PDB file of C-alpha atoms in Angstrom:
ATOM      1  CA  MET A   1     -25.247   3.813  -6.510  1.00 77.00           C
ATOM      2  CA  GLN A   2     -22.261   5.784  -5.229  1.00 85.00           C
ATOM      3  CA  GLN A   3     -21.278   6.111  -1.591  1.00 89.00           C
ATOM      4  CA  LYS A   4     -18.719   8.387   0.036  1.00 93.00           C
ATOM      5  CA  GLU A   5     -16.263   6.761   2.455  1.00 92.00           C
ATOM      6  CA  ASN A   6     -13.537   8.046   4.759  1.00 95.00           C
ATOM      7  CA  HIS A   7     -10.468   5.885   5.220  1.00 96.00           C
ATOM      8  CA  PRO A   8     -10.968   3.887   8.439  1.00 95.00           C
ATOM      9  CA  TRP A   9      -7.342   3.957   9.664  1.00 94.00           C
ATOM     10  CA  ASN A  10      -5.368   6.665   7.805  1.00 88.00           C
ATOM     11  CA  TRP A  11      -1.928   5.054   8.212  1.00 97.00           C
ATOM     12  CA  PHE A  12       0.208   2.968  10.539  1.00 98.00           C
ATOM     13  CA  ALA A  13       3.884   3.816  10.934  1.00 98.00           C
ATOM     14  CA  PRO A  14       6.178   2.083  13.440  1.00 98.00           C
ATOM     15  CA  ALA A  15       8.742   4.371  15.115  1.00 95.00           C
ATOM     16  CA  ASN A  16      11.686   3.387  12.896  1.00 96.00           C
ATOM     17  CA  SER A  17       9.869   3.028   9.577  1.00 98.00           C
ATOM     18  CA  LYS A  18      12.223   2.997   6.590  1.00 98.00           C
ATOM     19  CA  THR A  19       9.794   1.859   3.882  1.00 98.00           C
ATOM     20  CA  LEU A  20       6.255   3.072   3.185  1.00 99.00           C
ATOM     21  CA  ILE A  21       3.925   0.702   1.329  1.00 98.00           C
ATOM     22  CA  ILE A  22       0.878   2.336  -0.252  1.00 98.00           C
ATOM     23  CA  GLY A  23      -2.245   0.820  -1.746  1.00 94.00           C
ATOM     24  CA  THR A  24      -5.462   2.408  -2.990  1.00 93.00           C
ATOM     25  CA  PHE A  25      -8.266   1.965  -0.408  1.00 90.00           C
ATOM     26  CA  PRO A  26      -9.696  -0.868   1.729  1.00 91.00           C
ATOM     27  CA  PRO A  27     -12.278  -3.220   0.209  1.00 89.00           C
ATOM     28  CA  THR A  28     -15.954  -2.947   1.036  1.00 85.00           C
ATOM     29  CA  LYS A  29     -16.575  -3.830   4.689  1.00 87.00           C
ATOM     30  CA  ARG A  30     -18.450  -7.073   3.929  1.00 86.00           C
ATOM     31  CA  ASN A  31     -15.056  -8.530   2.885  1.00 84.00           C
ATOM     32  CA  TRP A  32     -13.240  -7.635   6.118  1.00 92.00           C
ATOM     33  CA  LYS A  33     -11.994 -10.266   8.568  1.00 95.00           C
ATOM     34  CA  TYR A  34     -10.324  -7.706  10.870  1.00 96.00           C
ATOM     35  CA  ASP A  35     -10.092  -3.945  11.276  1.00 96.00           C
ATOM     36  CA  PHE A  36      -6.743  -3.164   9.602  1.00 98.00           C
ATOM     37  CA  PHE A  37      -5.077  -2.872   6.207  1.00 97.00           C
ATOM     38  CA  TYR A  38      -5.658  -5.675   3.697  1.00 95.00           C
ATOM     39  CA  PRO A  39      -8.554  -7.103   5.763  1.00 95.00           C
ATOM     40  CA  ASN A  40      -9.640  -9.562   3.071  1.00 92.00           C
ATOM     41  CA  THR A  41      -7.754 -12.806   3.727  1.00 90.00           C
ATOM     42  CA  ALA A  42      -7.917 -13.721   0.020  1.00 88.00           C
ATOM     43  CA  ASN A  43      -5.347 -10.964  -0.570  1.00 91.00           C
ATOM     44  CA  LEU A  44      -1.763 -12.281  -0.456  1.00 94.00           C
ATOM     45  CA  PHE A  45      -0.293  -9.181   1.220  1.00 97.00           C
ATOM     46  CA  TRP A  46      -0.045 -10.470   4.802  1.00 98.00           C
ATOM     47  CA  ARG A  47       1.052 -13.950   3.783  1.00 97.00           C
ATOM     48  CA  MET A  48       3.830 -12.309   1.769  1.00 97.00           C
ATOM     49  CA  MET A  49       4.840  -9.938   4.593  1.00 98.00           C
ATOM     50  CA  ALA A  50       4.876 -12.798   7.115  1.00 98.00           C
ATOM     51  CA  ARG A  51       7.214 -14.756   4.834  1.00 98.00           C
ATOM     52  CA  ILE A  52       9.547 -11.761   4.550  1.00 98.00           C
ATOM     53  CA  ALA A  53       9.478 -11.394   8.360  1.00 98.00           C
ATOM     54  CA  LYS A  54      10.260 -15.144   8.660  1.00 97.00           C
ATOM     55  CA  THR A  55       7.083 -15.913  10.554  1.00 97.00           C
ATOM     56  CA  GLU A  56       3.776 -17.716   9.978  1.00 96.00           C
ATOM     57  CA  LEU A  57       0.395 -16.042  10.346  1.00 98.00           C
ATOM     58  CA  GLN A  58      -1.528 -17.485  13.296  1.00 97.00           C
ATOM     59  CA  HIS A  59      -4.584 -15.199  13.496  1.00 97.00           C
ATOM     60  CA  PHE A  60      -7.091 -14.425  10.754  1.00 96.00           C
ATOM     61  CA  SER A  61      -9.810 -12.419  12.482  1.00 96.00           C
ATOM     62  CA  GLY A  62     -10.366  -9.884  15.238  1.00 95.00           C
ATOM     63  CA  GLU A  63      -7.940  -7.891  17.370  1.00 96.00           C
ATOM     64  CA  GLU A  64      -5.366 -10.714  17.536  1.00 98.00           C
ATOM     65  CA  ALA A  65      -5.031 -10.570  13.735  1.00 98.00           C
ATOM     66  CA  VAL A  66      -4.561  -6.783  13.866  1.00 98.00           C
ATOM     67  CA  ASN A  67      -1.856  -7.048  16.553  1.00 98.00           C
ATOM     68  CA  GLU A  68      -0.074  -9.815  14.657  1.00 98.00           C
ATOM     69  CA  ARG A  69       0.012  -7.738  11.469  1.00 98.00           C
ATOM     70  CA  ARG A  70       1.210  -4.630  13.315  1.00 98.00           C
ATOM     71  CA  SER A  71       4.024  -6.723  14.819  1.00 98.00           C
ATOM     72  CA  ILE A  72       5.104  -7.823  11.347  1.00 98.00           C
ATOM     73  CA  LEU A  73       5.290  -4.180  10.212  1.00 99.00           C
ATOM     74  CA  GLU A  74       7.240  -3.253  13.358  1.00 98.00           C
ATOM     75  CA  LYS A  75       9.692  -6.105  12.807  1.00 98.00           C
ATOM     76  CA  LEU A  76      10.290  -4.983   9.205  1.00 98.00           C
ATOM     77  CA  ASP A  77      10.256  -1.200   9.940  1.00 98.00           C
ATOM     78  CA  VAL A  78       7.492  -0.790   7.351  1.00 99.00           C
ATOM     79  CA  ALA A  79       4.804   1.894   7.398  1.00 99.00           C
ATOM     80  CA  ILE A  80       1.533   1.317   5.550  1.00 99.00           C
ATOM     81  CA  SER A  81      -1.094   3.602   4.069  1.00 98.00           C
ATOM     82  CA  ASP A  82      -3.474   3.944   1.167  1.00 96.00           C
ATOM     83  CA  MET A  83      -3.641   6.808  -1.319  1.00 96.00           C
ATOM     84  CA  GLY A  84      -7.339   7.462  -0.774  1.00 95.00           C
ATOM     85  CA  SER A  85      -8.346   9.433   2.318  1.00 96.00           C
ATOM     86  CA  ILE A  86     -11.898   9.996   1.061  1.00 95.00           C
ATOM     87  CA  ILE A  87     -13.322   8.126  -1.918  1.00 91.00           C
ATOM     88  CA  LEU A  88     -16.548   7.489  -3.779  1.00 90.00           C
ATOM     89  CA  ARG A  89     -17.353   3.791  -4.163  1.00 89.00           C
ATOM     90  CA  ASN A  90     -19.619   2.555  -6.974  1.00 83.00           C
ATOM     91  CA  GLU A  91     -22.009  -0.373  -6.526  1.00 79.00           C
ATOM     92  CA  ASN A  92     -20.543  -1.297  -3.097  1.00 69.00           C
ATOM     93  CA  SER A  93     -17.677  -2.913  -5.027  1.00 66.00           C
ATOM     94  CA  SER A  94     -14.173  -3.700  -3.737  1.00 64.00           C
ATOM     95  CA  LEU A  95     -12.608  -3.386  -7.196  1.00 70.00           C
ATOM     96  CA  ASP A  96     -10.240  -0.421  -7.582  1.00 67.00           C
ATOM     97  CA  GLU A  97     -11.863   0.526 -10.888  1.00 73.00           C
ATOM     98  CA  ASN A  98     -15.087   1.264  -8.969  1.00 69.00           C
ATOM     99  CA  LEU A  99     -13.373   3.844  -6.757  1.00 85.00           C
ATOM    100  CA  SER A 100     -12.895   7.531  -7.467  1.00 85.00           C
ATOM    101  CA  ILE A 101     -10.788   9.858  -5.380  1.00 91.00           C
ATOM    102  CA  VAL A 102     -12.267  12.748  -3.399  1.00 93.00           C
ATOM    103  CA  GLU A 103      -9.249  13.489  -1.192  1.00 96.00           C
ATOM    104  CA  TYR A 104      -5.747  12.022  -1.150  1.00 97.00           C
ATOM    105  CA  MET A 105      -3.998  10.751   1.955  1.00 97.00           C
ATOM    106  CA  ASP A 106      -1.282  13.228   2.980  1.00 97.00           C
ATOM    107  CA  ILE A 107       1.748  11.152   2.044  1.00 97.00           C
ATOM    108  CA  PHE A 108       4.062  14.113   2.697  1.00 98.00           C
ATOM    109  CA  ARG A 109       2.847  14.279   6.299  1.00 98.00           C
ATOM    110  CA  ILE A 110       3.751  10.598   6.703  1.00 98.00           C
ATOM    111  CA  LEU A 111       7.236  11.388   5.348  1.00 98.00           C
ATOM    112  CA  ASP A 112       7.550  14.414   7.661  1.00 98.00           C
ATOM    113  CA  GLU A 113       6.565  12.359  10.715  1.00 98.00           C
ATOM    114  CA  ASN A 114       8.877   9.481   9.726  1.00 98.00           C
ATOM    115  CA  PRO A 115      12.237  10.951   8.678  1.00 98.00           C
ATOM    116  CA  LEU A 116      13.889   7.529   8.217  1.00 98.00           C
ATOM    117  CA  ILE A 117      11.612   6.564   5.303  1.00 98.00           C
ATOM    118  CA  THR A 118      13.715   6.390   2.143  1.00 97.00           C
ATOM    119  CA  LYS A 119      11.457   4.289  -0.065  1.00 98.00           C
ATOM    120  CA  ILE A 120       7.816   4.167  -1.134  1.00 98.00           C
ATOM    121  CA  ILE A 121       6.413   0.979  -2.661  1.00 98.00           C
ATOM    122  CA  CYS A 122       3.191   1.286  -4.682  1.00 96.00           C
ATOM    123  CA  THR A 123       1.282  -1.985  -4.683  1.00 93.00           C
ATOM    124  CA  SER A 124      -0.491  -1.530  -8.006  1.00 80.00           C
ATOM    125  CA  SER A 125      -0.207   0.157 -11.384  1.00 72.00           C
ATOM    126  CA  SER A 126      -2.653  -1.470 -13.786  1.00 69.00           C
ATOM    127  CA  GLY A 127      -6.150  -0.320 -14.658  1.00 68.00           C
ATOM    128  CA  LYS A 128      -7.537   3.196 -14.554  1.00 74.00           C
ATOM    129  CA  VAL A 129      -7.264   3.299 -10.746  1.00 73.00           C
ATOM    130  CA  SER A 130      -4.068   2.194  -8.987  1.00 86.00           C
ATOM    131  CA  ALA A 131      -1.790   3.170  -6.108  1.00 91.00           C
ATOM    132  CA  SER A 132       0.880   4.466  -8.499  1.00 92.00           C
ATOM    133  CA  LYS A 133      -1.595   6.524 -10.567  1.00 92.00           C
ATOM    134  CA  TRP A 134      -3.121   8.094  -7.461  1.00 93.00           C
ATOM    135  CA  PHE A 135       0.391   8.749  -6.075  1.00 95.00           C
ATOM    136  CA  SER A 136       1.380  10.507  -9.319  1.00 93.00           C
ATOM    137  CA  GLU A 137      -1.803  12.610  -9.179  1.00 92.00           C
ATOM    138  CA  PHE A 138      -1.094  13.467  -5.520  1.00 95.00           C
ATOM    139  CA  LEU A 139       2.401  14.661  -6.502  1.00 95.00           C
ATOM    140  CA  LYS A 140       0.991  16.707  -9.384  1.00 94.00           C
ATOM    141  CA  ASN A 141      -1.479  18.383  -6.991  1.00 93.00           C
ATOM    142  CA  LYS A 142       1.515  19.257  -4.793  1.00 93.00           C
ATOM    143  CA  GLU A 143       3.276  20.704  -7.884  1.00 92.00           C
ATOM    144  CA  LEU A 144       5.950  18.042  -7.854  1.00 88.00           C
ATOM    145  CA  THR A 145       6.572  16.652 -11.320  1.00 82.00           C
ATOM    146  CA  HIS A 146       7.148  12.928 -11.507  1.00 84.00           C
ATOM    147  CA  LYS A 147       6.740  10.337 -14.214  1.00 84.00           C
ATOM    148  CA  PHE A 148       7.286   6.629 -13.735  1.00 86.00           C
ATOM    149  CA  PRO A 149       9.497   5.060 -16.401  1.00 86.00           C
ATOM    150  CA  LYS A 150       8.090   2.282 -18.561  1.00 86.00           C
ATOM    151  CA  GLY A 151       9.327  -1.271 -18.229  1.00 85.00           C
ATOM    152  CA  GLN A 152       9.186  -4.493 -16.266  1.00 86.00           C
ATOM    153  CA  LYS A 153       8.170  -4.453 -12.619  1.00 89.00           C
ATOM    154  CA  PRO A 154       9.562  -3.583 -10.224  1.00 93.00           C
ATOM    155  CA  ILE A 155       9.635  -0.114 -11.847  1.00 93.00           C
ATOM    156  CA  LYS A 156      11.967   2.248 -10.001  1.00 95.00           C
ATOM    157  CA  SER A 157      12.223   6.028  -9.863  1.00 95.00           C
ATOM    158  CA  GLU A 158      12.794   8.704  -7.255  1.00 95.00           C
ATOM    159  CA  ILE A 159      11.448  12.001  -6.009  1.00 96.00           C
ATOM    160  CA  MET A 160      13.117  14.795  -4.088  1.00 95.00           C
ATOM    161  CA  TYR A 161      11.121  15.877  -1.053  1.00 95.00           C
ATOM    162  CA  ASN A 162      12.468  18.467   1.413  1.00 94.00           C
ATOM    163  CA  ASP A 163      16.075  17.637   0.477  1.00 94.00           C
ATOM    164  CA  ARG A 164      15.390  13.903   0.882  1.00 96.00           C
ATOM    165  CA  ILE A 165      15.745  11.487  -1.987  1.00 96.00           C
ATOM    166  CA  ILE A 166      12.842   9.060  -1.786  1.00 97.00           C
ATOM    167  CA  GLN A 167      12.970   5.993  -4.011  1.00 97.00           C
ATOM    168  CA  VAL A 168       9.589   5.095  -5.493  1.00 96.00           C
ATOM    169  CA  VAL A 169       8.921   1.554  -6.678  1.00 96.00           C
ATOM    170  CA  ILE A 170       5.943   0.013  -8.446  1.00 94.00           C
ATOM    171  CA  ALA A 171       5.679  -3.627  -7.425  1.00 94.00           C
ATOM    172  CA  TYR A 172       3.153  -6.271  -8.421  1.00 91.00           C
ATOM    173  CA  SER A 173      -0.226  -6.208  -6.725  1.00 90.00           C
ATOM    174  CA  PRO A 174      -0.662  -8.762  -3.920  1.00 92.00           C
ATOM    175  CA  SER A 175      -4.388  -9.071  -4.696  1.00 86.00           C
ATOM    176  CA  ALA A 176      -5.776 -12.523  -5.415  1.00 78.00           C
ATOM    177  CA  ARG A 177      -7.113 -11.160  -8.704  1.00 74.00           C
ATOM    178  CA  ALA A 178      -3.591 -10.227  -9.832  1.00 69.00           C
ATOM    179  CA  SER A 179      -1.950 -13.433  -8.596  1.00 68.00           C
ATOM    180  CA  ASN A 180      -2.229 -15.150 -11.979  1.00 74.00           C
ATOM    181  CA  ARG A 181       0.414 -12.744 -13.331  1.00 80.00           C
ATOM    182  CA  ILE A 182       3.195 -13.771 -10.967  1.00 88.00           C
ATOM    183  CA  SER A 183       4.004 -16.638  -8.619  1.00 92.00           C
ATOM    184  CA  PHE A 184       3.757 -16.144  -4.869  1.00 93.00           C
ATOM    185  CA  GLU A 185       7.485 -16.894  -4.510  1.00 95.00           C
ATOM    186  CA  ARG A 186       8.367 -14.181  -7.039  1.00 94.00           C
ATOM    187  CA  LEU A 187       6.025 -11.726  -5.297  1.00 94.00           C
ATOM    188  CA  VAL A 188       7.796 -12.385  -1.984  1.00 96.00           C
ATOM    189  CA  GLU A 189      11.202 -12.007  -3.641  1.00 96.00           C
ATOM    190  CA  ILE A 190      10.313  -8.636  -5.206  1.00 95.00           C
ATOM    191  CA  TYR A 191       8.965  -7.141  -1.985  1.00 97.00           C
ATOM    192  CA  ARG A 192      11.802  -8.623   0.102  1.00 97.00           C
ATOM    193  CA  ASN A 193      14.343  -7.003  -2.230  1.00 97.00           C
ATOM    194  CA  GLU A 194      12.595  -3.625  -2.057  1.00 97.00           C
ATOM    195  CA  ILE A 195      11.869  -3.346   1.669  1.00 96.00           C
ATOM    196  CA  VAL A 196      14.660  -1.380   3.361  1.00 80.00           C
ATOM    197  CA  LEU A 197      15.951  -3.608   6.173  1.00 69.00           C
TER     198      LEU A 197
END
């Protein structure tokens, strides 16, 4: 069974955002602990971001968890979004491979509203559905040609948007499922090196 879903939050961008991190789409709601990005506490994303921000997570559910995670993004000047604005989800599954895109998030609008952003980090690239693949398709739909180079992650490239050079990086996925490919310490190191501070 397929169900159509709208993104619950669109994006969150602190006033001085310099880096935009993009994923695919939130997991199915039964896996949420709070109403914000990466709401499944099995995902390593917020643990990683807290480490980069030199803080420890204190809250794991409800509005306090949301506020804590927003504060981390504000401290790091990081905006966050997903590529999917509207998706079709198969079998009520949280796996990216069970998602298909209906409408992309308007990444260019995020860039327009946040002129200090100079880097986009895609959180996934493997499988038939990933943040980097959906980002490339979004660019193609906007008639902007871009191809990620091959190689070891982090994979780096750039796009030109409205006379702005935007670096685009594919990092490792912070999902628990992908965590057997890379140590947590290495994951933190990669994202720390790529976030524009």
